[in-house]
Amino acid sequence: VRENQSTAIEFLLLGIAGQSKEEEVIFGMFLWMYLVTVCGNLLIILAISCDPHLHTPMYFFLANLSSVDICFSSVTVPKALVNYMLGIKTISYTECMTQIYFFITFINMDGFLLSVMAYDRYVAICHPLHYTMMMRPRLCVLLVAISWAITNLHALLHTLLMVRLTFCSHNAMHHFFCDPYPILKLSCSDTFINDITAFTVGGLTSITPFTCITVSYGYILSNVLKFPSIQGIRKALSTCGSHLTVVSLFYGAILGVYMHPSSTYSVQDMVATAFFTVVTPMVNPFIYSLRNRDVKGALRKLMCRRLTSSRFYN
């Protein structure tokens, strides 16, 4: 007989590895990557904030992306680190549902910001003379605000559908956070509505930004090929290289994990989830800073300013 649990149920997060030595290695890696993620993205935000030359739509969106990446990692990694340090593997029902809500919000926000950034690159390359008029500050703020509204409503829908489920006595999963798909596999209830919603609404909120990115770069490519010189083509494409790299890393993992039923969620999916949850937010600031002269220049100015001020006080 299956035993349904109350809303006070706890879930067991068994982690990725089963042995203690492997867990120690993973703990060290997660801690290092989380610190790099927070520090790297904070540097990008500070550099953009302090340099007036970077107060443009492109870097406004990049600063928002860095903020979201910090929040995205902070939803899952700190809890996993604390659990390991305290020697516990449990997470309460309320914490789990909260984690699911913010996980869905920030992962979709990443996609929407990447699509808005693709549109920004399209306007900059295909309509350079009208860029200032088309990418007005009000429009930029409105695009980000609409993205936040859509992602929060989407997360609320999935969380409310998750709350209506009941869970059996078997509540352990090999994961380091409350990923929606493994949680659905633990439910005693019929998850058909959840799966259908994930395919329709979830698919729509994932595919729509991806389609916008694809269409934007389709127009960019067709426009760039009309340039008379190879140097002009290289210059135009160089402004898109960082963004395309981030898009490939993000969607390469997410589409492979969540575009199939929850019942087929496997160990490979868990590893892919760990990749775009921990690794992608960490490498994003490196990709943008190493491939972008403006960001590198702003970071140098920021470092020089800090060094000068520290010498002055000493």
Short mmCIF file of C-alpha atoms in Angstrom, two decimals:
data_model
loop_
_atom_site.label_atom_id
_atom_site.label_comp_id
_atom_site.label_asym_id
_atom_site.label_seq_id
_atom_site.Cartn_x
_atom_site.Cartn_y
_atom_site.Cartn_z
CA VAL A 1 0.00 0.00 0.00
CA ARG A 2 1.36 3.42 -0.92
CA GLU A 3 1.59 5.96 1.84
CA ASN A 4 0.78 9.51 0.89
CA GLN A 5 2.68 12.18 2.73
CA SER A 6 1.56 15.56 4.04
CA THR A 7 2.95 18.91 2.90
CA ALA A 8 5.67 18.53 5.57
CA ILE A 9 7.37 15.81 3.55
CA GLU A 10 11.15 15.94 3.15
CA PHE A 11 13.06 14.89 0.07
CA LEU A 12 16.44 13.18 0.16
CA LEU A 13 19.05 14.65 -2.17
CA LEU A 14 21.58 11.86 -2.61
CA GLY A 15 23.83 13.98 -4.80
CA ILE A 16 25.56 13.04 -8.04
CA ALA A 17 28.14 10.60 -6.67
CA GLY A 18 27.55 7.73 -4.30
CA GLN A 19 30.94 7.43 -2.61
CA SER A 20 32.32 9.89 -0.05
CA LYS A 21 35.63 10.47 -1.90
CA GLU A 22 33.79 11.37 -5.09
CA GLU A 23 31.47 13.64 -3.12
CA GLU A 24 34.48 15.49 -1.67
CA VAL A 25 35.82 16.13 -5.18
CA ILE A 26 32.41 17.30 -6.41
CA PHE A 27 32.01 19.52 -3.32
CA GLY A 28 35.37 21.17 -4.04
CA MET A 29 34.51 21.67 -7.70
CA PHE A 30 31.06 23.11 -6.93
CA LEU A 31 32.48 25.49 -4.31
CA TRP A 32 35.23 26.71 -6.64
CA MET A 33 32.86 27.12 -9.61
CA TYR A 34 30.25 28.94 -7.52
CA LEU A 35 32.82 31.42 -6.18
CA VAL A 36 34.13 32.01 -9.70
CA THR A 37 30.56 32.47 -10.96
CA VAL A 38 29.69 35.08 -8.35
CA CYS A 39 33.00 36.96 -8.59
CA GLY A 40 33.17 36.85 -12.41
CA ASN A 41 29.60 38.05 -12.94
CA LEU A 42 29.93 40.73 -10.24
CA LEU A 43 33.03 42.05 -12.02
CA ILE A 44 31.08 42.27 -15.28
CA ILE A 45 28.25 44.18 -13.53
CA LEU A 46 30.70 46.55 -11.80
CA ALA A 47 32.66 47.17 -15.00
CA ILE A 48 29.48 48.03 -16.92
CA SER A 49 28.15 50.22 -14.09
CA CYS A 50 31.39 52.19 -13.66
CA ASP A 51 32.25 52.78 -17.33
CA PRO A 52 29.99 55.37 -19.04
CA HIS A 53 31.04 54.02 -22.45
CA LEU A 54 29.26 50.76 -21.63
CA HIS A 55 25.94 52.40 -20.79
CA THR A 56 24.38 51.06 -23.99
CA PRO A 57 21.52 48.59 -24.61
CA MET A 58 23.92 45.72 -25.37
CA TYR A 59 25.72 46.03 -22.03
CA PHE A 60 22.49 46.79 -20.17
CA PHE A 61 21.26 43.35 -21.25
CA LEU A 62 24.65 41.79 -20.44
CA ALA A 63 24.52 43.23 -16.89
CA ASN A 64 21.04 41.74 -16.48
CA LEU A 65 22.28 38.38 -17.77
CA SER A 66 25.15 38.41 -15.26
CA SER A 67 22.71 39.21 -12.43
CA VAL A 68 20.44 36.35 -13.48
CA ASP A 69 23.41 33.95 -13.71
CA ILE A 70 24.39 34.76 -10.10
CA CYS A 71 20.80 34.15 -8.95
CA PHE A 72 20.51 31.00 -11.08
CA SER A 73 23.55 29.39 -9.44
CA SER A 74 22.53 30.65 -5.99
CA VAL A 75 19.20 28.80 -6.20
CA THR A 76 20.85 25.36 -6.21
CA VAL A 77 24.56 25.33 -5.36
CA PRO A 78 24.64 26.92 -1.84
CA LYS A 79 22.02 24.48 -0.53
CA ALA A 80 24.02 21.54 -1.92
CA LEU A 81 27.21 22.88 -0.31
CA VAL A 82 25.55 23.45 3.07
CA ASN A 83 24.00 19.97 3.03
CA TYR A 84 27.41 18.43 2.40
CA MET A 85 29.13 20.51 5.11
CA LEU A 86 26.47 19.66 7.70
CA GLY A 87 26.35 16.02 6.66
CA ILE A 88 22.64 16.07 5.81
CA LYS A 89 20.89 15.17 2.58
CA THR A 90 17.37 16.41 3.24
CA ILE A 91 15.43 19.35 1.88
CA SER A 92 11.99 20.29 3.18
CA TYR A 93 8.90 20.26 0.97
CA THR A 94 8.59 24.06 1.16
CA GLU A 95 12.26 24.60 0.33
CA CYS A 96 11.96 22.17 -2.58
CA MET A 97 8.93 23.91 -4.11
CA THR A 98 10.61 27.31 -3.62
CA GLN A 99 13.74 26.01 -5.32
CA ILE A 100 11.67 24.71 -8.26
CA TYR A 101 9.93 28.08 -8.64
CA PHE A 102 13.13 30.14 -8.78
CA PHE A 103 14.96 27.51 -10.85
CA ILE A 104 12.28 27.70 -13.56
CA THR A 105 12.17 31.51 -13.34
CA PHE A 106 15.91 32.06 -13.76
CA ILE A 107 16.50 29.36 -16.37
CA ASN A 108 13.78 30.85 -18.58
CA MET A 109 15.00 34.37 -17.87
CA ASP A 110 18.40 33.36 -19.24
CA GLY A 111 16.73 32.27 -22.49
CA PHE A 112 14.67 35.45 -22.80
CA LEU A 113 17.67 37.69 -22.17
CA LEU A 114 19.70 35.80 -24.78
CA SER A 115 16.90 36.36 -27.32
CA VAL A 116 16.69 40.08 -26.47
CA MET A 117 20.48 40.32 -26.90
CA ALA A 118 20.17 38.62 -30.29
CA TYR A 119 17.57 41.20 -31.33
CA ASP A 120 19.91 43.96 -30.16
CA ARG A 121 22.70 42.55 -32.37
CA TYR A 122 20.27 42.33 -35.30
CA VAL A 123 19.35 46.02 -34.98
CA ALA A 124 23.02 47.05 -34.52
CA ILE A 125 24.19 45.20 -37.66
CA CYS A 126 21.18 45.39 -39.97
CA HIS A 127 19.91 48.88 -39.00
CA PRO A 128 22.97 50.73 -37.63
CA LEU A 129 21.69 54.21 -38.56
CA HIS A 130 18.43 53.64 -36.69
CA TYR A 131 19.96 51.79 -33.73
CA THR A 132 19.62 54.66 -31.22
CA MET A 133 16.03 55.30 -32.21
CA MET A 134 14.99 51.62 -32.25
CA MET A 135 16.77 50.55 -29.06
CA ARG A 136 15.54 53.35 -26.81
CA PRO A 137 16.16 52.98 -23.05
CA ARG A 138 12.41 52.66 -22.38
CA LEU A 139 12.14 49.79 -24.86
CA CYS A 140 15.13 48.01 -23.28
CA VAL A 141 13.61 48.27 -19.80
CA LEU A 142 10.22 47.17 -21.17
CA LEU A 143 11.72 44.08 -22.86
CA VAL A 144 13.42 43.02 -19.61
CA ALA A 145 10.26 43.72 -17.56
CA ILE A 146 8.08 41.66 -19.94
CA SER A 147 10.63 38.83 -19.74
CA TRP A 148 10.47 38.87 -15.93
CA ALA A 149 6.65 38.85 -16.00
CA ILE A 150 6.45 35.89 -18.42
CA THR A 151 9.07 33.81 -16.61
CA ASN A 152 7.51 34.37 -13.18
CA LEU A 153 4.03 33.46 -14.42
CA HIS A 154 5.44 30.36 -16.11
CA ALA A 155 7.27 29.31 -12.93
CA LEU A 156 4.15 29.94 -10.83
CA LEU A 157 2.07 27.71 -13.12
CA HIS A 158 4.51 24.80 -12.91
CA THR A 159 4.94 25.18 -9.13
CA LEU A 160 1.16 25.22 -8.51
CA LEU A 161 0.80 22.07 -10.63
CA MET A 162 3.62 20.48 -8.62
CA VAL A 163 2.00 21.39 -5.29
CA ARG A 164 -1.20 19.50 -6.19
CA LEU A 165 0.72 16.20 -6.42
CA THR A 166 1.08 13.68 -3.60
CA PHE A 167 4.29 11.82 -2.86
CA CYS A 168 4.94 8.29 -1.66
CA SER A 169 7.20 7.08 1.14
CA HIS A 170 10.05 6.66 -1.38
CA ASN A 171 11.35 10.23 -1.63
CA ALA A 172 15.08 9.87 -2.43
CA MET A 173 16.66 10.99 -5.69
CA HIS A 174 20.20 11.06 -7.06
CA HIS A 175 20.49 14.79 -7.53
CA PHE A 176 21.92 17.84 -5.76
CA PHE A 177 18.78 20.01 -6.00
CA CYS A 178 15.03 19.77 -6.60
CA ASP A 179 14.98 19.40 -10.35
CA PRO A 180 11.32 19.31 -11.51
CA TYR A 181 11.66 16.12 -13.59
CA PRO A 182 13.14 13.86 -10.84
CA ILE A 183 10.53 15.23 -8.42
CA LEU A 184 7.75 14.26 -10.84
CA LYS A 185 9.15 10.72 -10.99
CA LEU A 186 8.72 10.45 -7.19
CA SER A 187 5.04 11.37 -7.26
CA CYS A 188 2.27 8.84 -6.61
CA SER A 189 -0.15 11.04 -8.54
CA ASP A 190 -0.84 11.07 -12.24
CA THR A 191 1.66 13.53 -13.73
CA PHE A 192 0.02 13.65 -17.17
CA ILE A 193 -1.08 17.29 -16.76
CA ASN A 194 2.39 18.27 -15.56
CA ASP A 195 4.03 16.57 -18.54
CA ILE A 196 1.59 18.11 -21.01
CA THR A 197 2.14 21.56 -19.48
CA ALA A 198 5.91 21.08 -19.65
CA PHE A 199 5.64 20.15 -23.34
CA THR A 200 3.22 22.93 -24.32
CA VAL A 201 3.73 25.96 -22.06
CA GLY A 202 7.28 24.98 -21.10
CA GLY A 203 8.17 24.19 -24.69
CA LEU A 204 6.67 27.48 -25.85
CA THR A 205 8.66 29.56 -23.35
CA SER A 206 11.84 27.72 -24.38
CA ILE A 207 11.33 27.50 -28.14
CA THR A 208 10.06 31.08 -28.57
CA PRO A 209 13.34 32.73 -27.42
CA PHE A 210 15.34 30.15 -29.38
CA THR A 211 13.29 30.92 -32.51
CA CYS A 212 13.84 34.66 -32.01
CA ILE A 213 17.58 34.03 -31.75
CA THR A 214 17.59 31.87 -34.89
CA VAL A 215 15.56 34.38 -36.92
CA SER A 216 17.71 37.31 -35.71
CA TYR A 217 20.92 35.56 -36.74
CA GLY A 218 19.36 34.48 -40.02
CA TYR A 219 18.77 38.14 -40.88
CA ILE A 220 22.23 39.07 -39.57
CA LEU A 221 23.93 36.43 -41.74
CA SER A 222 22.03 37.40 -44.88
CA ASN A 223 22.88 41.06 -44.27
CA VAL A 224 26.54 40.43 -43.43
CA LEU A 225 27.10 38.43 -46.62
CA LYS A 226 26.23 41.58 -48.58
CA PHE A 227 29.22 43.43 -47.10
CA PRO A 228 31.80 44.27 -49.79
CA SER A 229 34.92 43.39 -47.76
CA ILE A 230 35.93 40.33 -45.74
CA GLN A 231 37.17 42.66 -43.00
CA GLY A 232 33.68 44.14 -42.68
CA ILE A 233 32.19 40.64 -42.40
CA ARG A 234 34.69 39.66 -39.70
CA LYS A 235 34.05 42.85 -37.73
CA ALA A 236 30.29 42.30 -37.82
CA LEU A 237 30.49 38.64 -36.85
CA SER A 238 33.03 39.31 -34.08
CA THR A 239 30.37 41.25 -32.17
CA CYS A 240 28.15 38.14 -32.25
CA GLY A 241 30.78 35.50 -31.42
CA SER A 242 30.46 35.71 -27.63
CA HIS A 243 26.69 35.66 -27.72
CA LEU A 244 26.55 32.67 -30.10
CA THR A 245 28.95 30.71 -27.86
CA VAL A 246 26.76 31.31 -24.79
CA VAL A 247 23.60 30.43 -26.73
CA SER A 248 25.15 27.15 -27.93
CA LEU A 249 26.22 26.14 -24.41
CA PHE A 250 22.87 27.04 -22.87
CA TYR A 251 20.46 25.54 -25.39
CA GLY A 252 22.66 22.57 -26.20
CA ALA A 253 22.13 21.26 -22.68
CA ILE A 254 18.62 22.49 -21.86
CA LEU A 255 16.89 21.22 -25.00
CA GLY A 256 18.40 17.77 -24.52
CA VAL A 257 17.24 17.51 -20.90
CA TYR A 258 13.71 18.93 -20.82
CA MET A 259 12.30 18.19 -24.26
CA HIS A 260 11.17 14.66 -23.35
CA PRO A 261 8.80 13.09 -20.75
CA SER A 262 9.81 13.21 -17.08
CA SER A 263 9.60 9.40 -16.85
CA THR A 264 12.65 9.05 -19.13
CA TYR A 265 14.90 11.33 -17.03
CA SER A 266 18.29 9.59 -16.69
CA VAL A 267 21.76 9.98 -15.17
CA GLN A 268 22.98 11.61 -18.39
CA ASP A 269 20.23 14.22 -18.03
CA MET A 270 21.35 14.88 -14.45
CA VAL A 271 24.93 15.51 -15.61
CA ALA A 272 23.66 17.84 -18.36
CA THR A 273 21.54 19.67 -15.78
CA ALA A 274 24.59 20.12 -13.56
CA PHE A 275 26.45 21.48 -16.57
CA PHE A 276 24.07 24.32 -17.44
CA THR A 277 23.25 24.98 -13.76
CA VAL A 278 26.84 25.28 -12.52
CA VAL A 279 29.25 25.46 -15.47
CA THR A 280 27.41 27.76 -17.92
CA PRO A 281 26.89 30.68 -15.47
CA MET A 282 30.59 30.39 -14.58
CA VAL A 283 31.95 30.54 -18.14
CA ASN A 284 29.62 33.30 -19.39
CA PRO A 285 31.65 36.21 -17.92
CA PHE A 286 34.88 34.71 -19.30
CA ILE A 287 33.37 34.34 -22.77
CA TYR A 288 32.14 37.93 -22.83
CA SER A 289 35.26 39.46 -21.26
CA LEU A 290 37.87 37.52 -23.25
CA ARG A 291 36.18 38.12 -26.62
CA ASN A 292 35.11 41.72 -26.03
CA ARG A 293 37.57 44.63 -26.13
CA ASP A 294 35.16 47.07 -24.46
CA VAL A 295 34.57 44.78 -21.48
CA LYS A 296 38.30 44.01 -21.16
CA GLY A 297 39.05 47.74 -21.23
CA ALA A 298 36.40 48.46 -18.58
CA LEU A 299 37.77 45.67 -16.38
CA ARG A 300 41.32 47.07 -16.68
CA LYS A 301 40.07 50.53 -15.69
CA LEU A 302 38.19 49.03 -12.74
CA MET A 303 41.27 47.11 -11.55
CA CYS A 304 43.53 50.16 -11.95
CA ARG A 305 41.07 52.28 -10.01
CA ARG A 306 40.99 49.73 -7.17
CA LEU A 307 44.80 49.50 -7.09
CA THR A 308 45.17 53.29 -7.08
CA SER A 309 42.67 53.72 -4.26
CA SER A 310 44.28 50.93 -2.17
CA ARG A 311 47.72 52.54 -2.57
CA PHE A 312 46.30 55.93 -1.61
CA TYR A 313 44.83 54.58 1.64
CA ASN A 314 48.00 52.63 2.44
#
